[in-house]
């Protein structure tokens, strides 16, 4: 294996050529002032020789450029401080995104490949928003002596390389947590001489193979040397495929020259996977949309006609793979077409072989594609649909080639099995069925990495490519790499691939499947966003910031709302989140942060400690989490913020059993956290602090509250009443977790959220056509920006329409136009699309500045605490009551989540207004004393029962 490393040079002074931080900062400031934002590292540092990084000194980083025809390039830094520092000092340049800044690595380049061009190029990835999980640079760590890779969830700026550590950057489809799409080379294969494992040779060129382990062992040549492995070129394959399109937009049937719709749809998926044929992809997608009915209804779209199951599934996946809406493609709701036509029995004129079939489906391949389409749309397939895979599973574990009935002859088919594995991996559940199918598929692999379409046949490209996709989806990367290496050997000089050794000439079906395999994608992950819709209007964030930080509103780093002497700590933190998201006023953000960090007092001599009740038996998990999250966002230590270890306090508040005396609804609920907002904030704060183990019960509890339709309710215990705001924040929390169950929960939540959008682009909340709900929906849907770009654009336009001339926002489109601080804070931060799970805007310096607020020593809870983000509010001077619930043990008020009040009534998120009025007003009038009294009453009542 040939692995190149970056060249070494030294500054004439003897120091290595790296710009000091002050110079980098000045460069960024100057670029911003001229209107040009530099997102990347300004120059390439001189790398240490790879040999200087040993098992006891320095660290090596390897970057895989194989998606662009390159190979593995490695570099060394003998004294790295962070993973980002290692990458740059090893000779690589990076570029970030407009949305996230330079800290998010969107492009990487090196002088050792393509004269320093950074990949992916702007033509394929504009790097304006956070890339999707289907195509981004994933970051992997192998600690000293480790033989495998671990996915880094916390980013290169937070990674502290150890001596002897190896790191890797790989581009492609990788889910959060790295269960798929990891490096296809081992740490030992890139370690330098003198370290554990084989010593790769160094040189000035990249490894020509897609990855070091993706090629089969070559046989010695007559001279005794080892010939280089064949290099796969997926871009050339995609170019060949695009050239086969008739009129540039469709495939035809060779027999009669009519449009071959299935082949056209499969070509669209392959072109999307390549990322290099956007012009052709647009034309093909447009053709499919324009002729959707001809594909869906080959016998005519008469009244009552059932759409063809294969056509429906294929078109839905094409829509999803190109960032479109499967609920509105070609004038058809393809998702409804699938869910509305599930067989409940056999018969129906031969269109159903068993209950659970998609009506008209002929084979498990179509059944699997339908499941993929639904899962990608956030819809949970009916249990019978998933159970059908067990019905077609043969005794050896593979899936039959047709949708057999019980007792019929069953012969396992690699194509059906591969597609079924991909579908079950995405949809979740049926784990035993999935594992048996994966085991059967892996066992069919030939010694050379290929697969046979049936026993006794010759290995073929189509089966091998499909199997490679499935094995990679299932985490069997070694077998997948062997299969793709075999495919590389099948590629012809024209770029296409032949079906088998007896038919070497390139053909479309074989090439279509091969492109997906070679680009490490499959129908469940392929995504190529086309022409992201841009909103006609966007809110003026600068004006919003001016409104929020007006000295008449923001007094000494906090807000008063309703009662002159009571600071609203919840609203104060909400606004800090907004200022961090927009970056419009760091001075004001620092004033707020310092006020809380120093336990500043309001005019009633109360501080944030009285609001959270930290250190007492009445401590609230949601309010403590909300404060901790602010510290994490601005770059301060939540373990030493406001004089407290907020994370340790939060860890202690995770309930281990249901107990009304401590406000625990069940195991994993946080004490006195009685809303989904509070629960979600706790999970986010713990995970961001690295306490994944401690957060696990809380995350499980949160997952358990999800309704069958994908939504979450507002309050705890679960009322099962769907709520937009709560669903969005729960999705942000679970999106931080790597497990498949959480991933599926997020997809279902986003699918439900998308379906709630109103015709004007807004989203429903208890206040009506709600600004809060729209802003939170934008944050939630932005977790999968490519899939929901059109809906995000419409919501952004809606929010722009709710902004007033003073910069503030109204509470709802169908309410008073008065600007409201709470609604403005949520709108300004939410419209940026930045999730609370990843929002970061570090303030210069790590500690508080000059003391802010009144000099008195104590403080109290806010009369109307609000969650992050808070539910709807209005311009009325009456403070916002906090959500509560009446129980047989008293009224409990959760002050980490708040509502809003108007002159015409109260506005809440997913709650019963009448239930909340009295306790909310009591909390408003009495502050934290009422909260503690109510909790004591609840406990006393419980003790007397």
PDB file of N, CA and C in Angstrom, residues 747-777:
ATOM      1  N   UNK A 747     -36.286  10.511  13.005  1.00  0.00           N
ATOM      2  CA  UNK A 747     -36.864  10.525  11.664  1.00  0.00           C
ATOM      3  C   UNK A 747     -38.389  10.557  11.714  1.00  0.00           C
ATOM      4  N   UNK A 748     -38.967   9.786  12.625  1.00  0.00           N
ATOM      5  CA  UNK A 748     -40.425   9.789  12.761  1.00  0.00           C
ATOM      6  C   UNK A 748     -40.916  11.148  13.237  1.00  0.00           C
ATOM      7  N   UNK A 749     -40.181  11.748  14.155  1.00  0.00           N
ATOM      8  CA  UNK A 749     -40.581  13.062  14.668  1.00  0.00           C
ATOM      9  C   UNK A 749     -40.561  14.111  13.564  1.00  0.00           C
ATOM     10  N   UNK A 750     -39.522  14.100  12.753  1.00  0.00           N
ATOM     11  CA  UNK A 750     -39.413  15.101  11.700  1.00  0.00           C
ATOM     12  C   UNK A 750     -40.473  14.898  10.628  1.00  0.00           C
ATOM     13  N   UNK A 751     -40.778  13.641  10.333  1.00  0.00           N
ATOM     14  CA  UNK A 751     -41.848  13.379   9.388  1.00  0.00           C
ATOM     15  C   UNK A 751     -43.173  13.922   9.889  1.00  0.00           C
ATOM     16  N   UNK A 752     -43.448  13.731  11.188  1.00  0.00           N
ATOM     17  CA  UNK A 752     -44.678  14.277  11.765  1.00  0.00           C
ATOM     18  C   UNK A 752     -44.659  15.801  11.745  1.00  0.00           C
ATOM     19  N   UNK A 753     -43.526  16.386  12.132  1.00  0.00           N
ATOM     20  CA  UNK A 753     -43.413  17.856  12.131  1.00  0.00           C
ATOM     21  C   UNK A 753     -43.713  18.430  10.755  1.00  0.00           C
ATOM     22  N   UNK A 754     -43.097  17.850   9.730  1.00  0.00           N
ATOM     23  CA  UNK A 754     -43.275  18.373   8.379  1.00  0.00           C
ATOM     24  C   UNK A 754     -44.744  18.371   7.978  1.00  0.00           C
ATOM     25  N   UNK A 755     -45.462  17.353   8.408  1.00  0.00           N
ATOM     26  CA  UNK A 755     -46.867  17.227   8.021  1.00  0.00           C
ATOM     27  C   UNK A 755     -47.759  18.244   8.728  1.00  0.00           C
ATOM     28  N   UNK A 756     -47.251  18.922   9.764  1.00  0.00           N
ATOM     29  CA  UNK A 756     -48.067  19.893  10.511  1.00  0.00           C
ATOM     30  C   UNK A 756     -48.033  21.292   9.917  1.00  0.00           C
ATOM     31  N   UNK A 757     -47.196  21.511   8.910  1.00  0.00           N
ATOM     32  CA  UNK A 757     -47.047  22.872   8.395  1.00  0.00           C
ATOM     33  C   UNK A 757     -48.357  23.370   7.788  1.00  0.00           C
ATOM     34  N   UNK A 758     -48.697  24.620   8.110  1.00  0.00           N
ATOM     35  CA  UNK A 758     -49.919  25.244   7.622  1.00  0.00           C
ATOM     36  C   UNK A 758     -49.694  25.846   6.242  1.00  0.00           C
ATOM     37  N   UNK A 759     -50.751  26.156   5.523  1.00  0.00           N
ATOM     38  CA  UNK A 759     -50.584  26.688   4.164  1.00  0.00           C
ATOM     39  C   UNK A 759     -49.734  27.954   4.071  1.00  0.00           C
ATOM     40  N   UNK A 760     -49.739  28.782   5.126  1.00  0.00           N
ATOM     41  CA  UNK A 760     -48.951  30.017   5.069  1.00  0.00           C
ATOM     42  C   UNK A 760     -47.503  29.810   5.487  1.00  0.00           C
ATOM     43  N   UNK A 761     -47.111  28.555   5.781  1.00  0.00           N
ATOM     44  CA  UNK A 761     -45.745  28.255   6.185  1.00  0.00           C
ATOM     45  C   UNK A 761     -45.551  28.158   7.677  1.00  0.00           C
ATOM     46  N   UNK A 762     -46.559  28.607   8.444  1.00  0.00           N
ATOM     47  CA  UNK A 762     -46.465  28.542   9.896  1.00  0.00           C
ATOM     48  C   UNK A 762     -46.787  27.162  10.429  1.00  0.00           C
ATOM     49  N   UNK A 763     -46.785  27.053  11.770  1.00  0.00           N
ATOM     50  CA  UNK A 763     -47.094  25.791  12.433  1.00  0.00           C
ATOM     51  C   UNK A 763     -48.059  26.068  13.576  1.00  0.00           C
ATOM     52  N   UNK A 764     -48.928  25.125  13.876  1.00  0.00           N
ATOM     53  CA  UNK A 764     -49.938  25.362  14.907  1.00  0.00           C
ATOM     54  C   UNK A 764     -49.375  25.238  16.313  1.00  0.00           C
ATOM     55  N   UNK A 765     -49.799  26.164  17.176  1.00  0.00           N
ATOM     56  CA  UNK A 765     -49.497  26.113  18.595  1.00  0.00           C
ATOM     57  C   UNK A 765     -50.741  26.528  19.349  1.00  0.00           C
ATOM     58  N   UNK A 766     -50.694  26.508  20.671  1.00  0.00           N
ATOM     59  CA  UNK A 766     -51.875  26.876  21.430  1.00  0.00           C
ATOM     60  C   UNK A 766     -52.248  28.338  21.247  1.00  0.00           C
ATOM     61  N   UNK A 767     -51.301  29.169  20.790  1.00  0.00           N
ATOM     62  CA  UNK A 767     -51.608  30.573  20.530  1.00  0.00           C
ATOM     63  C   UNK A 767     -52.181  30.766  19.136  1.00  0.00           C
ATOM     64  N   UNK A 768     -52.271  29.698  18.352  1.00  0.00           N
ATOM     65  CA  UNK A 768     -52.774  29.814  16.990  1.00  0.00           C
ATOM     66  C   UNK A 768     -51.693  29.476  15.984  1.00  0.00           C
ATOM     67  N   UNK A 769     -51.630  30.276  14.931  1.00  0.00           N
ATOM     68  CA  UNK A 769     -50.606  30.115  13.889  1.00  0.00           C
ATOM     69  C   UNK A 769     -49.328  30.718  14.456  1.00  0.00           C
ATOM     70  N   UNK A 770     -48.556  29.899  15.134  1.00  0.00           N
ATOM     71  CA  UNK A 770     -47.593  30.347  16.138  1.00  0.00           C
ATOM     72  C   UNK A 770     -46.192  30.652  15.615  1.00  0.00           C
ATOM     73  N   UNK A 771     -45.642  31.775  16.052  1.00  0.00           N
ATOM     74  CA  UNK A 771     -44.252  32.125  15.760  1.00  0.00           C
ATOM     75  C   UNK A 771     -43.312  31.167  16.480  1.00  0.00           C
ATOM     76  N   UNK A 772     -43.591  30.909  17.770  1.00  0.00           N
ATOM     77  CA  UNK A 772     -42.743  29.979  18.518  1.00  0.00           C
ATOM     78  C   UNK A 772     -42.671  28.618  17.845  1.00  0.00           C
ATOM     79  N   UNK A 773     -43.831  28.100  17.491  1.00  0.00           N
ATOM     80  CA  UNK A 773     -43.875  26.758  16.910  1.00  0.00           C
ATOM     81  C   UNK A 773     -43.174  26.714  15.565  1.00  0.00           C
ATOM     82  N   UNK A 774     -43.338  27.760  14.760  1.00  0.00           N
ATOM     83  CA  UNK A 774     -42.653  27.798  13.461  1.00  0.00           C
ATOM     84  C   UNK A 774     -41.147  27.819  13.644  1.00  0.00           C
ATOM     85  N   UNK A 775     -40.667  28.631  14.594  1.00  0.00           N
ATOM     86  CA  UNK A 775     -39.227  28.730  14.819  1.00  0.00           C
ATOM     87  C   UNK A 775     -38.659  27.409  15.318  1.00  0.00           C
ATOM     88  N   UNK A 776     -39.367  26.759  16.243  1.00  0.00           N
ATOM     89  CA  UNK A 776     -38.896  25.472  16.740  1.00  0.00           C
ATOM     90  C   UNK A 776     -38.945  24.412  15.645  1.00  0.00           C
ATOM     91  N   UNK A 777     -39.974  24.472  14.807  1.00  0.00           N
ATOM     92  CA  UNK A 777     -40.054  23.523  13.701  1.00  0.00           C
ATOM     93  C   UNK A 777     -38.882  23.695  12.749  1.00  0.00           C
TER      94      UNK A 777
END
